[in-house]
Amino acid sequence: MSLAQTCPAIRRMAIITGGGDCPGLNAVIRAVAKDAFHCNIDVQGIEDGYLGLIENRFRQLQPQELSGILRRGGTILGSNNKANPSQFAVGKNPDGTPIFRDFTEDCLRHLRNRKIEAMVVIGGDGTMTSAANFASHGISVVGVPKTIDNDIQGTEITFGFQTAVDTATDALDKVRTTADSHHRAMVVEVMGRNAGWIALHAGVASGSDVILIPEIPFDIDAICETIHNRERQNKRSTILCVSEGARPRDGQQFVAKVDPTSPDPIRLGGVGKFVAEALEKRTGIESRYVVLGHVQRGGVPCPADRVLSTLLGHHAMMLLREGKVGRMVAVQNGRLTDVDLQEPAGRQRLVPVDHPLVSAARAVGTSFGD
Ligand code: F6P
């Protein structure tokens, strides 16, 4: 059956990428827009996420813009992780707190004036919450979940995650060789917000000796004990893969920055330094730390993410064909499906402490610092 025979009844649609970027965004844009072009649908790209929607910045996507973007990191449309249309900071009060304004009506007007009949929204939980708000105002929206953190409720995998795991694993592998040379403990702090998925997967893939995740608070004495045990076994180094959201059993998460203008104001960071310094002080073993940071968000998507992005983009277009809107495409039990756009709102998909990968890691001797 040719695609043209089953085209959605749409003449013009928009695509937007919101929130923090991740590898695979361009592959989704490509999958959606190529399909739309086959159906002679005019595709408008909204620039810089919801900021562009608030500011009425649209551009018509051209077929030639899609060439070569399957393997390109970032997003050709740009993104923004501060622009929440219903609560956008427009200035500051005398006490420094932000002044917010609701731009929902402005955004709806821009979409209607431009005769946008459907919108594919690619983003994380915050972006999906705003998308659900537009859907409740009658806009035909389909969401595609993204994040390196893999923490979106309703889907068991998000694109960008596997590339981030590759990057973190590569860093952990590299750190091992230098740690071995110097008999050191090396701490690698990885991203993931409040979910330990990146640390868990990269930690297992690299054979890290200690994995610290937010879901399992750690005890520094237990980690010291692991290091001493390794010394007794004449191990040359200890590698610790630490999630930025990890916290001590008797303490709080480490906050690097608070941005009150952002829908998600807390920026985590600092636990890697804390752990490395505490270990060196208590064990006398030289310890160093590395914060991988945004390296995990950049670069080319791995093949698995290119495939997943293409599948999710295609599924979004299939939902538009069926007129099934107000939905987010998802993967559940390994199969493509869709869930209500509200599903991810205000919730994060955390690592269950009895997850099979946690058990497998424990079984090969990995410590979770508990
Ligand atoms: O949600 C993706 C993510 O990279 C998190 O892992 C990290 O905590 C956060 O975004 C960093 O945000 P920013 O790009 O604003 O520093």
PDB file of N, CA, C and O and ligand atoms in Angstrom, residues 20-21 81 146-149 151 191-193 198 244 264 266-268 294 297, ligand 1:
ATOM      1  N   GLY A  20      15.397  19.965  27.372  1.00  0.00           N
ATOM      2  CA  GLY A  20      16.815  19.726  27.084  1.00  0.00           C
ATOM      3  C   GLY A  20      16.942  18.821  25.858  1.00  0.00           C
ATOM      4  O   GLY A  20      16.119  17.929  25.670  1.00  0.00           O
ATOM      5  N   ASP A  21      17.949  19.059  25.045  1.00  0.00           N
ATOM      6  CA  ASP A  21      18.063  18.251  23.821  1.00  0.00           C
ATOM      7  C   ASP A  21      18.592  16.854  24.139  1.00  0.00           C
ATOM      8  O   ASP A  21      18.965  16.561  25.286  1.00  0.00           O
ATOM      9  N   ASN A  81      14.670  24.915  27.522  1.00  0.00           N
ATOM     10  CA  ASN A  81      14.102  24.206  28.678  1.00  0.00           C
ATOM     11  C   ASN A  81      13.579  25.150  29.759  1.00  0.00           C
ATOM     12  O   ASN A  81      13.416  24.758  30.905  1.00  0.00           O
ATOM     13  N   LYS A 146      11.153  12.140  24.737  1.00  0.00           N
ATOM     14  CA  LYS A 146      12.620  12.137  24.610  1.00  0.00           C
ATOM     15  C   LYS A 146      13.258  12.442  25.939  1.00  0.00           C
ATOM     16  O   LYS A 146      12.676  13.178  26.740  1.00  0.00           O
ATOM     17  N   THR A 147      14.394  11.896  26.198  1.00  0.00           N
ATOM     18  CA  THR A 147      15.299  12.322  27.276  1.00  0.00           C
ATOM     19  C   THR A 147      16.401  11.279  27.433  1.00  0.00           C
ATOM     20  O   THR A 147      16.138  10.077  27.323  1.00  0.00           O
ATOM     21  N   ILE A 148      17.594  11.760  27.701  1.00  0.00           N
ATOM     22  CA  ILE A 148      18.672  10.810  27.992  1.00  0.00           C
ATOM     23  C   ILE A 148      18.403  10.101  29.317  1.00  0.00           C
ATOM     24  O   ILE A 148      18.924   9.030  29.565  1.00  0.00           O
ATOM     25  N   ASP A 149      17.563  10.707  30.180  1.00  0.00           N
ATOM     26  CA  ASP A 149      17.368  10.175  31.536  1.00  0.00           C
ATOM     27  C   ASP A 149      16.527   8.895  31.564  1.00  0.00           C
ATOM     28  O   ASP A 149      16.549   8.171  32.563  1.00  0.00           O
ATOM     29  N   ASP A 151      13.390   8.574  31.987  1.00  0.00           N
ATOM     30  CA  ASP A 151      12.551   8.608  33.199  1.00  0.00           C
ATOM     31  C   ASP A 151      11.110   9.040  32.922  1.00  0.00           C
ATOM     32  O   ASP A 151      10.429   9.504  33.838  1.00  0.00           O
ATOM     33  N   MET A 191      24.709  11.939  34.366  1.00  0.00           N
ATOM     34  CA  MET A 191      23.411  12.632  34.462  1.00  0.00           C
ATOM     35  C   MET A 191      22.286  11.650  34.774  1.00  0.00           C
ATOM     36  O   MET A 191      22.528  10.466  35.001  1.00  0.00           O
ATOM     37  N   GLY A 192      21.056  12.151  34.752  1.00  0.00           N
ATOM     38  CA  GLY A 192      19.901  11.290  34.969  1.00  0.00           C
ATOM     39  C   GLY A 192      18.813  11.877  35.856  1.00  0.00           C
ATOM     40  O   GLY A 192      17.812  11.245  36.139  1.00  0.00           O
ATOM     41  N   ARG A 193      19.069  13.092  36.354  1.00  0.00           N
ATOM     42  CA  ARG A 193      18.115  13.728  37.289  1.00  0.00           C
ATOM     43  C   ARG A 193      17.841  12.818  38.477  1.00  0.00           C
ATOM     44  O   ARG A 193      18.770  12.313  39.077  1.00  0.00           O
ATOM     45  N   ILE A 198      20.819   5.858  33.766  1.00  0.00           N
ATOM     46  CA  ILE A 198      22.101   5.984  33.041  1.00  0.00           C
ATOM     47  C   ILE A 198      23.213   5.346  33.876  1.00  0.00           C
ATOM     48  O   ILE A 198      24.020   4.555  33.369  1.00  0.00           O
ATOM     49  N   GLU A 244      24.071  11.710  39.242  1.00  0.00           N
ATOM     50  CA  GLU A 244      24.047  13.066  39.816  1.00  0.00           C
ATOM     51  C   GLU A 244      22.984  13.215  40.908  1.00  0.00           C
ATOM     52  O   GLU A 244      23.068  14.099  41.751  1.00  0.00           O
ATOM     53  N   ASP A 264      11.647  23.264  35.744  1.00  0.00           N
ATOM     54  CA  ASP A 264      12.318  22.273  36.586  1.00  0.00           C
ATOM     55  C   ASP A 264      13.548  22.972  37.174  1.00  0.00           C
ATOM     56  O   ASP A 264      14.648  22.860  36.636  1.00  0.00           O
ATOM     57  N   ILE A 266      15.656  22.849  39.701  1.00  0.00           N
ATOM     58  CA  ILE A 266      16.842  22.263  40.341  1.00  0.00           C
ATOM     59  C   ILE A 266      17.790  21.675  39.309  1.00  0.00           C
ATOM     60  O   ILE A 266      17.399  20.863  38.471  1.00  0.00           O
ATOM     61  N   ARG A 267      19.059  22.072  39.383  1.00  0.00           N
ATOM     62  CA  ARG A 267      20.111  21.432  38.584  1.00  0.00           C
ATOM     63  C   ARG A 267      21.003  20.682  39.564  1.00  0.00           C
ATOM     64  O   ARG A 267      21.610  21.302  40.437  1.00  0.00           O
ATOM     65  N   LEU A 268      21.035  19.373  39.419  1.00  0.00           N
ATOM     66  CA  LEU A 268      21.808  18.546  40.344  1.00  0.00           C
ATOM     67  C   LEU A 268      23.284  18.557  39.979  1.00  0.00           C
ATOM     68  O   LEU A 268      23.653  18.776  38.818  1.00  0.00           O
ATOM     69  N   HIS A 294      27.274  17.512  29.995  1.00  0.00           N
ATOM     70  CA  HIS A 294      26.525  17.575  28.732  1.00  0.00           C
ATOM     71  C   HIS A 294      27.148  16.787  27.595  1.00  0.00           C
ATOM     72  O   HIS A 294      26.522  16.666  26.531  1.00  0.00           O
ATOM     73  N   ARG A 297      24.752  14.438  26.421  1.00  0.00           N
ATOM     74  CA  ARG A 297      23.603  14.889  25.621  1.00  0.00           C
ATOM     75  C   ARG A 297      23.985  15.159  24.173  1.00  0.00           C
ATOM     76  O   ARG A 297      23.102  15.337  23.320  1.00  0.00           O
TER      77      ARG A 297
HETATM   78  O1  F6P B   1      16.936  15.924  31.640  1.00  0.00           O
HETATM   79  C1  F6P B   1      18.127  15.882  30.909  1.00  0.00           C
HETATM   80  C2  F6P B   1      19.261  16.469  31.695  1.00  0.00           C
HETATM   81  O2  F6P B   1      20.443  16.377  30.923  1.00  0.00           O
HETATM   82  C3  F6P B   1      19.466  15.860  33.074  1.00  0.00           C
HETATM   83  O3  F6P B   1      20.124  14.628  33.035  1.00  0.00           O
HETATM   84  C4  F6P B   1      20.241  16.961  33.759  1.00  0.00           C
HETATM   85  O4  F6P B   1      20.044  16.890  35.138  1.00  0.00           O
HETATM   86  C5  F6P B   1      19.633  18.209  33.174  1.00  0.00           C
HETATM   87  O5  F6P B   1      19.025  17.842  31.958  1.00  0.00           O
HETATM   88  C6  F6P B   1      20.626  19.314  32.900  1.00  0.00           C
HETATM   89  O6  F6P B   1      19.928  20.443  32.487  1.00  0.00           O
HETATM   90  P1  F6P B   1      20.624  21.719  31.841  1.00  0.00           P
HETATM   91  O7  F6P B   1      20.879  21.413  30.392  1.00  0.00           O
HETATM   92  O8  F6P B   1      19.628  22.813  32.013  1.00  0.00           O
HETATM   93  O9  F6P B   1      21.911  21.959  32.563  1.00  0.00           O
END
